[in-house]
mmCIF file of C-alpha atoms in Angstrom:
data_model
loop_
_atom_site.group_PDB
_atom_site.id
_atom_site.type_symbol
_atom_site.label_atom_id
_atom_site.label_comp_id
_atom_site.label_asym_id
_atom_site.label_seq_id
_atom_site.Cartn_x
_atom_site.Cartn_y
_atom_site.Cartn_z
ATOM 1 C CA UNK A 229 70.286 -99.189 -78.611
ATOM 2 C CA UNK A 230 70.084 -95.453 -77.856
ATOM 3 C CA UNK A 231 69.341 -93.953 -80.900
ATOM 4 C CA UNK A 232 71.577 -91.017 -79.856
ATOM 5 C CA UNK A 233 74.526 -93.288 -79.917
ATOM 6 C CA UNK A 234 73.544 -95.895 -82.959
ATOM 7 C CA UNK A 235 76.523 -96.680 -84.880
ATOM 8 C CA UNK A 236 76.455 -94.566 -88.533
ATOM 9 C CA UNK A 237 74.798 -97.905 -90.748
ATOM 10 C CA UNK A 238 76.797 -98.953 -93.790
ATOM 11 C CA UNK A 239 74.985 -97.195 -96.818
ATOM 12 C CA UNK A 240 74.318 -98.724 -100.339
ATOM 13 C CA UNK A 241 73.239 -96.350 -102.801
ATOM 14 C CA UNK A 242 71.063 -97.035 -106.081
ATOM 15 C CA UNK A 243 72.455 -94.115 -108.028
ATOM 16 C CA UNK A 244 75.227 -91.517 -108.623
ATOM 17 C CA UNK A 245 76.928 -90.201 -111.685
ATOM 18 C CA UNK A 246 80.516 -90.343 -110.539
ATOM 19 C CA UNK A 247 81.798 -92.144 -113.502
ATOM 20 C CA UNK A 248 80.298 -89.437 -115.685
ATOM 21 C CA UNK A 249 81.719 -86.609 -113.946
ATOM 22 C CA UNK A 250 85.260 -88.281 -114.420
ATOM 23 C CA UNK A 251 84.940 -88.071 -117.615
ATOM 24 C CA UNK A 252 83.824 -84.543 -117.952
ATOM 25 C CA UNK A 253 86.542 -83.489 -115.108
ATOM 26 C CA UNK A 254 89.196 -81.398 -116.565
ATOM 27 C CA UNK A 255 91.891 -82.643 -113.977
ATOM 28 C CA UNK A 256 94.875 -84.533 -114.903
ATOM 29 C CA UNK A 257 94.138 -87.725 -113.619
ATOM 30 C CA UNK A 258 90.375 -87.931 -111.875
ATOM 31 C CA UNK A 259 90.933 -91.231 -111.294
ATOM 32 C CA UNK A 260 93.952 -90.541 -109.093
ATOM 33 C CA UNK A 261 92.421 -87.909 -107.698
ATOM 34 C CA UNK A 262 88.767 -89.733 -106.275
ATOM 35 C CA UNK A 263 90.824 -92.455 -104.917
ATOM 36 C CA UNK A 264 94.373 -90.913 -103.046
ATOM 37 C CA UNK A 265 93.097 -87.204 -103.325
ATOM 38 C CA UNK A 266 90.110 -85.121 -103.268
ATOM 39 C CA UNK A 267 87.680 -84.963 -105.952
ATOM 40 C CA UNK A 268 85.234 -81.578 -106.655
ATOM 41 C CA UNK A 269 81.669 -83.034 -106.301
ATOM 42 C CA UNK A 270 79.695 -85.033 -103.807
ATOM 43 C CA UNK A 271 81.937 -88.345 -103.762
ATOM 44 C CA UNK A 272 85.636 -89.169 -103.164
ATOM 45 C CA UNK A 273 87.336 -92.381 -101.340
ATOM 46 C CA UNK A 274 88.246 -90.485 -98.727
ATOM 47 C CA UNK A 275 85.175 -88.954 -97.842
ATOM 48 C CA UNK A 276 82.811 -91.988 -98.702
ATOM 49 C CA UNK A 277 84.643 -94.012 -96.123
ATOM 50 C CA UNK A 278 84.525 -91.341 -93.876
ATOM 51 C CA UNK A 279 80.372 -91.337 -94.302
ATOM 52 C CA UNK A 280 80.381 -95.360 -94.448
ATOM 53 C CA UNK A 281 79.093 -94.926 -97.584
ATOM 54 C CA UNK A 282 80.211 -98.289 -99.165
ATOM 55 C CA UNK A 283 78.993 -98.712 -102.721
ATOM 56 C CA UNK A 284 76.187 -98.453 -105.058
ATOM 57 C CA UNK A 285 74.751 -98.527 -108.734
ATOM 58 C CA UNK A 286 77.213 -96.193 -110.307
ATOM 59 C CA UNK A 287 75.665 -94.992 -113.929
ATOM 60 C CA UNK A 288 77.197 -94.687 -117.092
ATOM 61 C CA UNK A 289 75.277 -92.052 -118.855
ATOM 62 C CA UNK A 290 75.587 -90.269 -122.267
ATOM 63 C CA UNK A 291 75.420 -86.268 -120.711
ATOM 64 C CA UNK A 292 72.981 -83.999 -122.867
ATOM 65 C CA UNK A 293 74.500 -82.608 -126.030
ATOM 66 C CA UNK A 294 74.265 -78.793 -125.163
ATOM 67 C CA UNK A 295 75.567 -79.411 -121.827
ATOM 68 C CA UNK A 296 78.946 -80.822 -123.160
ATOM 69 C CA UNK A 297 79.052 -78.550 -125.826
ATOM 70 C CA UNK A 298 78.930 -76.028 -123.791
ATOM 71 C CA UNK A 299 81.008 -76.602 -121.069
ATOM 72 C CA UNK A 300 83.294 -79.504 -121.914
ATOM 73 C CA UNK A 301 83.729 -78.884 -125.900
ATOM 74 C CA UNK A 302 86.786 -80.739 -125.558
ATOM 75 C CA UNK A 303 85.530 -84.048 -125.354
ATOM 76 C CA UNK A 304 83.748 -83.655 -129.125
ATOM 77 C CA UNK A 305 85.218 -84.437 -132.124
ATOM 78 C CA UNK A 306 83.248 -81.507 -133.831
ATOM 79 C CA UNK A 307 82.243 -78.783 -131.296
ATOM 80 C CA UNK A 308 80.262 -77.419 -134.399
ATOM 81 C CA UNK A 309 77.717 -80.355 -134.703
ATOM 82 C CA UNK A 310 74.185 -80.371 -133.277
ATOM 83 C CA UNK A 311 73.998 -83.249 -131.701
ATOM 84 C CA UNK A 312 76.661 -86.731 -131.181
ATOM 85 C CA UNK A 313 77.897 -88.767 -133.725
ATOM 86 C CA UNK A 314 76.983 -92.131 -133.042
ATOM 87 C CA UNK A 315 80.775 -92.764 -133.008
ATOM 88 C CA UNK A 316 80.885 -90.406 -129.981
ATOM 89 C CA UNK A 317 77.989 -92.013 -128.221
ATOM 90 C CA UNK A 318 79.740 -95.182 -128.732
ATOM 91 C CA UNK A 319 83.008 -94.210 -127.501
ATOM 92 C CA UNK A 320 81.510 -92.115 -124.329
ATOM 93 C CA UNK A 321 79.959 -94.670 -122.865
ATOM 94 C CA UNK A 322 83.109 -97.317 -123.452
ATOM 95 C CA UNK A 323 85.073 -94.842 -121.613
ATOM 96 C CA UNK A 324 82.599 -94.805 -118.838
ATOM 97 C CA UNK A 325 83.279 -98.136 -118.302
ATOM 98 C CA UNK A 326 87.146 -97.946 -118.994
ATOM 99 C CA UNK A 327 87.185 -95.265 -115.981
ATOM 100 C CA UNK A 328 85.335 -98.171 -113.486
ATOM 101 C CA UNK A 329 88.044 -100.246 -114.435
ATOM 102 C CA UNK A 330 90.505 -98.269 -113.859
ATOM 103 C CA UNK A 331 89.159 -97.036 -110.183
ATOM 104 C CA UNK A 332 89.512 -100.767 -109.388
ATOM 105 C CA UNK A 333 92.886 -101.408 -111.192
ATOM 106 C CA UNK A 334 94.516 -98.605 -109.406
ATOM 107 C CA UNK A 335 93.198 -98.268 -106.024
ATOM 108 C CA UNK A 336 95.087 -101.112 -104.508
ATOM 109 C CA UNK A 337 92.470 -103.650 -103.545
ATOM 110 C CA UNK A 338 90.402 -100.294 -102.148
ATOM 111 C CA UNK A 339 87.509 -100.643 -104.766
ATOM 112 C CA UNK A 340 86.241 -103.821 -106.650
ATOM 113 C CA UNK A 341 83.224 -103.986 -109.409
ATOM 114 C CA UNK A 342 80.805 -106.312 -107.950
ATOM 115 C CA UNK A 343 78.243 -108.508 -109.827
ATOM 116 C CA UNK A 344 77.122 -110.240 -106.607
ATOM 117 C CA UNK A 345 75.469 -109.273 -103.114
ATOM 118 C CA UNK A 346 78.369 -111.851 -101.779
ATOM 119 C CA UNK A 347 80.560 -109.774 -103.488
ATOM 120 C CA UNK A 348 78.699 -106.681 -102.096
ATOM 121 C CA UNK A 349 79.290 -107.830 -98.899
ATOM 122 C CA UNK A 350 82.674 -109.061 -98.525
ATOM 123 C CA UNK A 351 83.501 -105.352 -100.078
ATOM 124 C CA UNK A 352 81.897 -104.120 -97.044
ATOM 125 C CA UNK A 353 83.712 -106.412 -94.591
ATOM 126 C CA UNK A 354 86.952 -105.533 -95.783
ATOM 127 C CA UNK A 355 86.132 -101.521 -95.940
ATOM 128 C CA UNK A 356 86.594 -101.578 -99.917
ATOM 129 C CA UNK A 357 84.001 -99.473 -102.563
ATOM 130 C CA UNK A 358 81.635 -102.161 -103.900
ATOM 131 C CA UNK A 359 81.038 -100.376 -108.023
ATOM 132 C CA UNK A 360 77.879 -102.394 -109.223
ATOM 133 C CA UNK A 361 78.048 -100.633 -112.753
ATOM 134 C CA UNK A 362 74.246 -99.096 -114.125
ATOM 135 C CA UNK A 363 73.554 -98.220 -117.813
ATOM 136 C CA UNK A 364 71.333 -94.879 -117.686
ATOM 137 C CA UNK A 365 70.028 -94.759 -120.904
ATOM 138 C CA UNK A 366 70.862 -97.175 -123.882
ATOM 139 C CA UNK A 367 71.219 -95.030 -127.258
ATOM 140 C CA UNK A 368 74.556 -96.694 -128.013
ATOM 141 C CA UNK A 369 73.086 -100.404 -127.416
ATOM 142 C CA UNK A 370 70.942 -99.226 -130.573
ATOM 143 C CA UNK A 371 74.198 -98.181 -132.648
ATOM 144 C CA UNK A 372 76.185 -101.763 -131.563
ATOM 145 C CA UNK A 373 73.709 -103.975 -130.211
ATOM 146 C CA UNK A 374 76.470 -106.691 -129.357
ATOM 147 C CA UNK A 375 78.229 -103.987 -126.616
ATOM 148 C CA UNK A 376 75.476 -105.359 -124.348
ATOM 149 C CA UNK A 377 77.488 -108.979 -124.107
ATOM 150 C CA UNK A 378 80.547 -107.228 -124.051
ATOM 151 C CA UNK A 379 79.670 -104.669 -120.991
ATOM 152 C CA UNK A 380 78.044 -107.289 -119.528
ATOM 153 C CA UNK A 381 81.452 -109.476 -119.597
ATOM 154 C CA UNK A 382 82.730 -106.084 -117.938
ATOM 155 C CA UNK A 383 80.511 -106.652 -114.861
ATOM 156 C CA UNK A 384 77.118 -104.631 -116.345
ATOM 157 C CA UNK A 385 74.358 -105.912 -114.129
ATOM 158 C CA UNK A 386 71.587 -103.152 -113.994
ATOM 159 C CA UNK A 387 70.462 -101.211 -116.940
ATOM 160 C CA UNK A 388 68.055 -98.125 -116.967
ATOM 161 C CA UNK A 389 66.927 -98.631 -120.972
ATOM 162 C CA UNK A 390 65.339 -94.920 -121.590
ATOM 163 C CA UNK A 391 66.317 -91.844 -120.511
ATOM 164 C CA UNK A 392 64.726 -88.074 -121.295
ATOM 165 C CA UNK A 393 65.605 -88.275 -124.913
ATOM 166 C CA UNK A 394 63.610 -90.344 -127.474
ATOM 167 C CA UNK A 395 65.447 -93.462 -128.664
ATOM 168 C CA UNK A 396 65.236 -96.774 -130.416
ATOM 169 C CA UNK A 397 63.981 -98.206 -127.281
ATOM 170 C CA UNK A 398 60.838 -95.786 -126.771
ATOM 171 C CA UNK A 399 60.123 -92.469 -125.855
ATOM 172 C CA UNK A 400 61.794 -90.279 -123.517
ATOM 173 C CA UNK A 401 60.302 -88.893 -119.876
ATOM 174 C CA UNK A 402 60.887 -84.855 -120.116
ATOM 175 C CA UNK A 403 57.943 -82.601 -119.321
ATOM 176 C CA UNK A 404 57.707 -79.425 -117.536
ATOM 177 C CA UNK A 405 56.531 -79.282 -113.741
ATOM 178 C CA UNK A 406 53.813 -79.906 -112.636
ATOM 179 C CA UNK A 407 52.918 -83.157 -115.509
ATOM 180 C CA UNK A 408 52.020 -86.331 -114.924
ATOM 181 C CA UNK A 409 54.531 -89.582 -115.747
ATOM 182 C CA UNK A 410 52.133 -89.752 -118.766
ATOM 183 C CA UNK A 411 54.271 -88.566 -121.009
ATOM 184 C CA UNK A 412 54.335 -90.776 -124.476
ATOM 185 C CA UNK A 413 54.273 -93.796 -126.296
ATOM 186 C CA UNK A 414 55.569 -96.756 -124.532
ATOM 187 C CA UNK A 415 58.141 -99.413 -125.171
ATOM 188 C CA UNK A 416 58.997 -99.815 -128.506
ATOM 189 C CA UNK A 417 59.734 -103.199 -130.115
ATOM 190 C CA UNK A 418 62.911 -102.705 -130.101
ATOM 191 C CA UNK A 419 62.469 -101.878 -126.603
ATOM 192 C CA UNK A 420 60.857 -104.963 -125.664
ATOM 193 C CA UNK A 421 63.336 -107.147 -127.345
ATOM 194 C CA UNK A 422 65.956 -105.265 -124.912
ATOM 195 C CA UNK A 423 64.232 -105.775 -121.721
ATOM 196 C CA UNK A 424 63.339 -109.377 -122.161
ATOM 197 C CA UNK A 425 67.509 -109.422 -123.065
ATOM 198 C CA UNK A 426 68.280 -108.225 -119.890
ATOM 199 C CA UNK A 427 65.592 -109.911 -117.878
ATOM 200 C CA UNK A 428 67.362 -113.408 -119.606
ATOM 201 C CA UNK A 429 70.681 -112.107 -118.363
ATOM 202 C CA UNK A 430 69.036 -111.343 -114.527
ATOM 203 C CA UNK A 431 69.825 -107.818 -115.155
ATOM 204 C CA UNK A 432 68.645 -105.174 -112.578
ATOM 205 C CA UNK A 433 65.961 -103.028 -114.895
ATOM 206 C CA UNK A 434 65.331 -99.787 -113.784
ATOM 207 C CA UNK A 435 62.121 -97.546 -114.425
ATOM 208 C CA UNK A 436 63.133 -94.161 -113.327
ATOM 209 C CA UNK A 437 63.523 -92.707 -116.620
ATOM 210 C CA UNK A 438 60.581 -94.607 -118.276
ATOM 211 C CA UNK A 439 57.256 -92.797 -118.888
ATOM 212 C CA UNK A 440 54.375 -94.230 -117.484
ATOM 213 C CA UNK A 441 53.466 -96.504 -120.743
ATOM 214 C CA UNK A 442 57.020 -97.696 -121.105
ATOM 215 C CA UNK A 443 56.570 -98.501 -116.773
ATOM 216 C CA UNK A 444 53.509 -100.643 -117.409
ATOM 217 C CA UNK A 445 54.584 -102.264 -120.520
ATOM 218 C CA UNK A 446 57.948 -103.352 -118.553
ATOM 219 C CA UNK A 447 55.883 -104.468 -115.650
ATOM 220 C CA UNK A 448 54.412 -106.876 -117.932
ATOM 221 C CA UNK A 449 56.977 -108.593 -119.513
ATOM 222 C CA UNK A 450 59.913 -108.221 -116.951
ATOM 223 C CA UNK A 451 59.086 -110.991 -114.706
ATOM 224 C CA UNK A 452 61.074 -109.921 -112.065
ATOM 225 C CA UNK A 453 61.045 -106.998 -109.229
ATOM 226 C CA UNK A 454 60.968 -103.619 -110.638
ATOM 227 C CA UNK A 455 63.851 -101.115 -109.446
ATOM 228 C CA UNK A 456 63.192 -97.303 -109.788
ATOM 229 C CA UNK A 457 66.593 -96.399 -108.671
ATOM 230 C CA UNK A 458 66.297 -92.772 -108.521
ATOM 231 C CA UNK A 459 62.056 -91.733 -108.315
ATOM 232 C CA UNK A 460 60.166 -90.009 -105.390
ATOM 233 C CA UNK A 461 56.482 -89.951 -104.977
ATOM 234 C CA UNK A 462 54.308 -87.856 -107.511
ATOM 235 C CA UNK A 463 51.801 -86.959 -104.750
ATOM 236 C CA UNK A 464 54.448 -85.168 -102.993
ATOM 237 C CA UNK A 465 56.410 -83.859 -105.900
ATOM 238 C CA UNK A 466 54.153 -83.345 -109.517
ATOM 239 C CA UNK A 467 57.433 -83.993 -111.651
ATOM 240 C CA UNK A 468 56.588 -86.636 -114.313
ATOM 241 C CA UNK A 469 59.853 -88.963 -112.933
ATOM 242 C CA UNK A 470 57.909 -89.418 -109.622
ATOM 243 C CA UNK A 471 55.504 -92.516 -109.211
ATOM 244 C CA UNK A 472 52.080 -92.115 -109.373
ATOM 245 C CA UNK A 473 50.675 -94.239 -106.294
ATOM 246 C CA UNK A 474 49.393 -96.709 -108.576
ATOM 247 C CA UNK A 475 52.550 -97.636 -109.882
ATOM 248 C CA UNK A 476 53.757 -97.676 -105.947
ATOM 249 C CA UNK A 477 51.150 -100.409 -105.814
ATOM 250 C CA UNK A 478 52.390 -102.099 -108.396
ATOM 251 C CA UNK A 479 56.156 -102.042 -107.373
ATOM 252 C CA UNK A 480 54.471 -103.571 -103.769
ATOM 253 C CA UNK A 481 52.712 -106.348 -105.737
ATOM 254 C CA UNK A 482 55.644 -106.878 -107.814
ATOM 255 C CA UNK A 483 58.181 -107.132 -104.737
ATOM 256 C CA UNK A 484 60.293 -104.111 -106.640
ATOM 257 C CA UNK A 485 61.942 -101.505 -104.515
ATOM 258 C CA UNK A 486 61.951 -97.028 -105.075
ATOM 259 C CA UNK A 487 64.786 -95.490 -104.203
ATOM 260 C CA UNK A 488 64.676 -92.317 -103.025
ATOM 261 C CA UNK A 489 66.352 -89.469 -105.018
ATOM 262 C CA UNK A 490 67.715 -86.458 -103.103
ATOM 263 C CA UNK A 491 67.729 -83.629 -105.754
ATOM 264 C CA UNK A 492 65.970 -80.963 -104.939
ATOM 265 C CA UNK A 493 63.955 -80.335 -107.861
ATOM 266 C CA UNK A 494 62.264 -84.340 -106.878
ATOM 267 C CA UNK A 495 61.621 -83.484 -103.335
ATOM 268 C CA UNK A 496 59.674 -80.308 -103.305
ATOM 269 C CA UNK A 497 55.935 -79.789 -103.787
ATOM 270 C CA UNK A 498 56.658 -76.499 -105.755
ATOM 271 C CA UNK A 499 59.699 -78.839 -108.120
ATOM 272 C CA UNK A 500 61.847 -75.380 -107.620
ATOM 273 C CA UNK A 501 65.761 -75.570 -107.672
ATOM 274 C CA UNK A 502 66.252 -74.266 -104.804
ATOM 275 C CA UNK A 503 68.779 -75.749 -102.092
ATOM 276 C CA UNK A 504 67.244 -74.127 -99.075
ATOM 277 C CA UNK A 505 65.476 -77.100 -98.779
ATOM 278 C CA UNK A 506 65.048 -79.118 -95.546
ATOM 279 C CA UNK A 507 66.556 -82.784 -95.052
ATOM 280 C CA UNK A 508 62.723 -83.694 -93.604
ATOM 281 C CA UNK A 509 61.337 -82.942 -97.138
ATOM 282 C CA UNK A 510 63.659 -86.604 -98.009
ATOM 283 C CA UNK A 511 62.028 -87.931 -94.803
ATOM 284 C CA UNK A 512 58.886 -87.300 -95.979
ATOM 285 C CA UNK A 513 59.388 -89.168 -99.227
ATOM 286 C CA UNK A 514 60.496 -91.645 -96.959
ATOM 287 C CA UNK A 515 57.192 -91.915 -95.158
ATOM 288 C CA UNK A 516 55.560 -91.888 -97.817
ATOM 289 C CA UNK A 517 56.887 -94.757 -99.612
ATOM 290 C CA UNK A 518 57.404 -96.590 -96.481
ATOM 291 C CA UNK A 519 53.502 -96.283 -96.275
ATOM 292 C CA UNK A 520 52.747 -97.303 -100.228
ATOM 293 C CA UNK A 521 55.305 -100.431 -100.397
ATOM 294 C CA UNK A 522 56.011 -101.480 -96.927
ATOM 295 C CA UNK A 523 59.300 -100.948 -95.113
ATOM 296 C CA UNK A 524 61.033 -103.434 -97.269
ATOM 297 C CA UNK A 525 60.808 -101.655 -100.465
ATOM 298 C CA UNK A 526 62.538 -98.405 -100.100
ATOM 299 C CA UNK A 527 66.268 -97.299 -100.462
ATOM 300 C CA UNK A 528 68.376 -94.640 -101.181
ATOM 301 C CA UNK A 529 68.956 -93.320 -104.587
ATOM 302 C CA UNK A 530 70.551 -90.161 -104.197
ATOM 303 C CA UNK A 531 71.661 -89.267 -107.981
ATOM 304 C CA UNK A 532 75.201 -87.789 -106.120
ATOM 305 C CA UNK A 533 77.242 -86.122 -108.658
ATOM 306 C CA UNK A 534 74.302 -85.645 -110.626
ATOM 307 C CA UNK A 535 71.669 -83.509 -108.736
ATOM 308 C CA UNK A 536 71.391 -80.391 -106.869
ATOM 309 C CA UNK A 537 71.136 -81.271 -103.848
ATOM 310 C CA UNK A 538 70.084 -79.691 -100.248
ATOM 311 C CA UNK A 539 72.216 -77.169 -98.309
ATOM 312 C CA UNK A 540 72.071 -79.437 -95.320
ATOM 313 C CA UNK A 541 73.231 -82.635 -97.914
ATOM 314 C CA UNK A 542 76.030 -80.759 -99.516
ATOM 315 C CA UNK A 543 77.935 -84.221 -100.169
ATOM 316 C CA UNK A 544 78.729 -87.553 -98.851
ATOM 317 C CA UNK A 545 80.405 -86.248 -95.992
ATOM 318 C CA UNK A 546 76.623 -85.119 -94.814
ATOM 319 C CA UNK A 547 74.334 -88.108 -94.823
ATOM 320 C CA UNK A 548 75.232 -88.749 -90.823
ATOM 321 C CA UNK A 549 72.630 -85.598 -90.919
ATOM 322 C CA UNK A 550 69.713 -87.167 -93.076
ATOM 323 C CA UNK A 551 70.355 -90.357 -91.229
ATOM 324 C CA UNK A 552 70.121 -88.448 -87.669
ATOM 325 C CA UNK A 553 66.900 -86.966 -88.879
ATOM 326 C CA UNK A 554 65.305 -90.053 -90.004
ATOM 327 C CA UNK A 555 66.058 -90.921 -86.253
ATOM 328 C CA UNK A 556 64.038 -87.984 -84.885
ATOM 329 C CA UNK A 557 61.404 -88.566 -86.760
ATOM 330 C CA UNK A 558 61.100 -92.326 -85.154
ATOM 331 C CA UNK A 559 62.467 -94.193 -87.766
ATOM 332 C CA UNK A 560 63.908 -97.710 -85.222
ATOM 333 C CA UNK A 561 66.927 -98.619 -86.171
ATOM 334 C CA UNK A 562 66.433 -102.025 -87.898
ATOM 335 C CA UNK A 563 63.802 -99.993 -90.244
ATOM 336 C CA UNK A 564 67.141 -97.196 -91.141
ATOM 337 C CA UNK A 565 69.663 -100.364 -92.149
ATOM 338 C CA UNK A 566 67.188 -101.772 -94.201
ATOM 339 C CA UNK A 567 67.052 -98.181 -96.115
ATOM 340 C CA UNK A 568 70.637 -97.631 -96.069
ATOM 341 C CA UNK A 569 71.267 -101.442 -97.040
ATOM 342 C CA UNK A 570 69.662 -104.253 -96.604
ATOM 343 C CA UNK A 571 66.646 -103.694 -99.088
ATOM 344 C CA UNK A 572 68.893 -103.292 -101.838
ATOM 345 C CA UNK A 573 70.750 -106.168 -101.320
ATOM 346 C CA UNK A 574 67.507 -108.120 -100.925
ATOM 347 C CA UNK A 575 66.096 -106.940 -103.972
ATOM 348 C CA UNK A 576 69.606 -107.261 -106.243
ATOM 349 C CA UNK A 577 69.676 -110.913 -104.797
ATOM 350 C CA UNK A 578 66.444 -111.897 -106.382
ATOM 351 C CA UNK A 579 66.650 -110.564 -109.658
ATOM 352 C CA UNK A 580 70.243 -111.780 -110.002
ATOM 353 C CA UNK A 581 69.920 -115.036 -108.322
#
């Protein structure tokens, strides 16, 4: 096939934050609006269709404290506290998951939460939105253990058990630019008990939020492939959420996959904010994980609707353009589906058998 005329491949995605920003949106009904409208942000129906982007791990994630308090001080009980209640962490993450339902139960057969690569697929065949639903971060498993059978009822099937902030479950990844992922303490107990939890339950487990103590310790009691949904490579970009190339290797041995996150501040050697970045800087992460794991390892995590991401990338509507340059810098055309696809739904199918 002339790569000038390849047909745009179907994308799955391994992270975006669209369930969060629905419930920070202001609007009326956000809900109505991403499915029959147009939604502020990088992701809508419309335009995800449009891009043939056609599912992914969509996150439910408990925002920062300062952030909501100040910009969204409306959705606290107590604008006045210092941090949540564990009431509100609770009850924001439960209507995370109330606002996935409802994206299926009101878009008319158009979207569907899927627990399955069959189901994957079929979504795919029939031009629907496969939601596999992600938990970034677990603070509120540590306030009501037993939501973890009940979300998983709901269709939970991946789980990211850290985030930046310290928790039950172990310490948190946040360090300033340039650090390495060595960043803490590891897996707690606690932590521990969770993953082996989810590994029972053939849970996806994700690493991109884990420090590098809390990576190895998973590595060795997961016994299953390793998912960093959202991580680039450390030797491109010194932020301590990029892999080190020894834990590439170990992904590789492990038969994980990296997905590749396109926020700016994870792509460039300098880990500036700055959107006048080029779409070859992601092709270069690319290339360099294609190198480290082999060309059946690597995806696309983008973090959509929760990064900064480049000019060129402004939103879904874009990727044709990252998936154009991949082509000019002789990426064949089997190697782009099984980015944009096929790797994830390799990797999902083995660790949820």
């Amino acid at each position: 096939m002339n790569k000038a005329t390849m047909t745009q491949p179907i994308v799955f995605d391994g992270h975006n934050d669209l369930l969060t920003r629905l419930w920070l949106s202001s609007a009326a009904d956000p809900v109505h609006d991403f499915i029959y409208g147009t939604l502020p942000g990088h992701l809508d129906l419309k335009r995800c269709r449009r891009a043939r982007w056609m599912g992914g791990l969509f996150s439910i994630f408990l925002p920062p404290y300062a952030y909501v308090k100040n910009n969204h001080p409306d959705k606290l009980s107590n604008p006045s506290n210092s941090d949540f209640t564990a009431q509100e962490i609770v009850d924001i993450c439960c209507a995370q998951l109330e606002l996935a339902q409802q994206l299926q139960a009101r878009s008319d057969g158009q979207i569907q939460i899927c627990t399955s690569v069959a189901q994957i697929k079929a979504c795919q065949q029939n031009q629907q939105l496969a939601i596999v639903l992600h938990l970034e971060g677990a603070e509120f498993l540590a306030i009501e253990p037993d939501l973890l059978d009940v979300f998983y009822e709901s269709g939970l099937r991946s789980i990211g058990p850290l985030w930046n902030r310290k928790s039950l479950f172990g310490d948190g990844l946040n360090a300033s630019f340039p650090h390495s992922p060595d960043t803490g303490s590891g897996l707690t107990e606690a932590g521990k008990d969770l993953i082996l939890a989810c590994r029972d339950k053939h849970m996806l487990i994700d690493v991109s939020h884990m420090n590098e103590r809390a990576f190895w310790d998973t590595l060795e009691i997961a016994d299953q492939p390793i998912v960093a949904t959202h991580s680039n490579a450390h030797a491109l970009c010194a932020q301590a959420r990029n892999l080190t190339d020894r834990q590439l290797a170990a992904i590789k041995q492990n038969g994980g996959l990296v997905g590749v996150n396109f926020d700016v501040a994870f792509l460039r050697a300098d880990g500036q904010r700055d959107t006048h970045t080029s779409l070859d800087v992601i092709v270069d992460h690319l290339a360099y994980l294609i190198d480290h794991l082999g060309e059946d390892h690597v995806g696309f995590g983008s973090d959509f609707d929760g990064c900064l991401l480049p000019d060129e990338l402004s939103d879904i509507s874009q990727i044709s353009k990252l998936i154009e340059r991949m082509q000019q810098r002789h990426f064949s055309d089997a190697l782009i589906e099984k980015i944009t696809s096929k790797n994830w739904f390799r990797v999902l199918d083995e660790i949820w058998e």
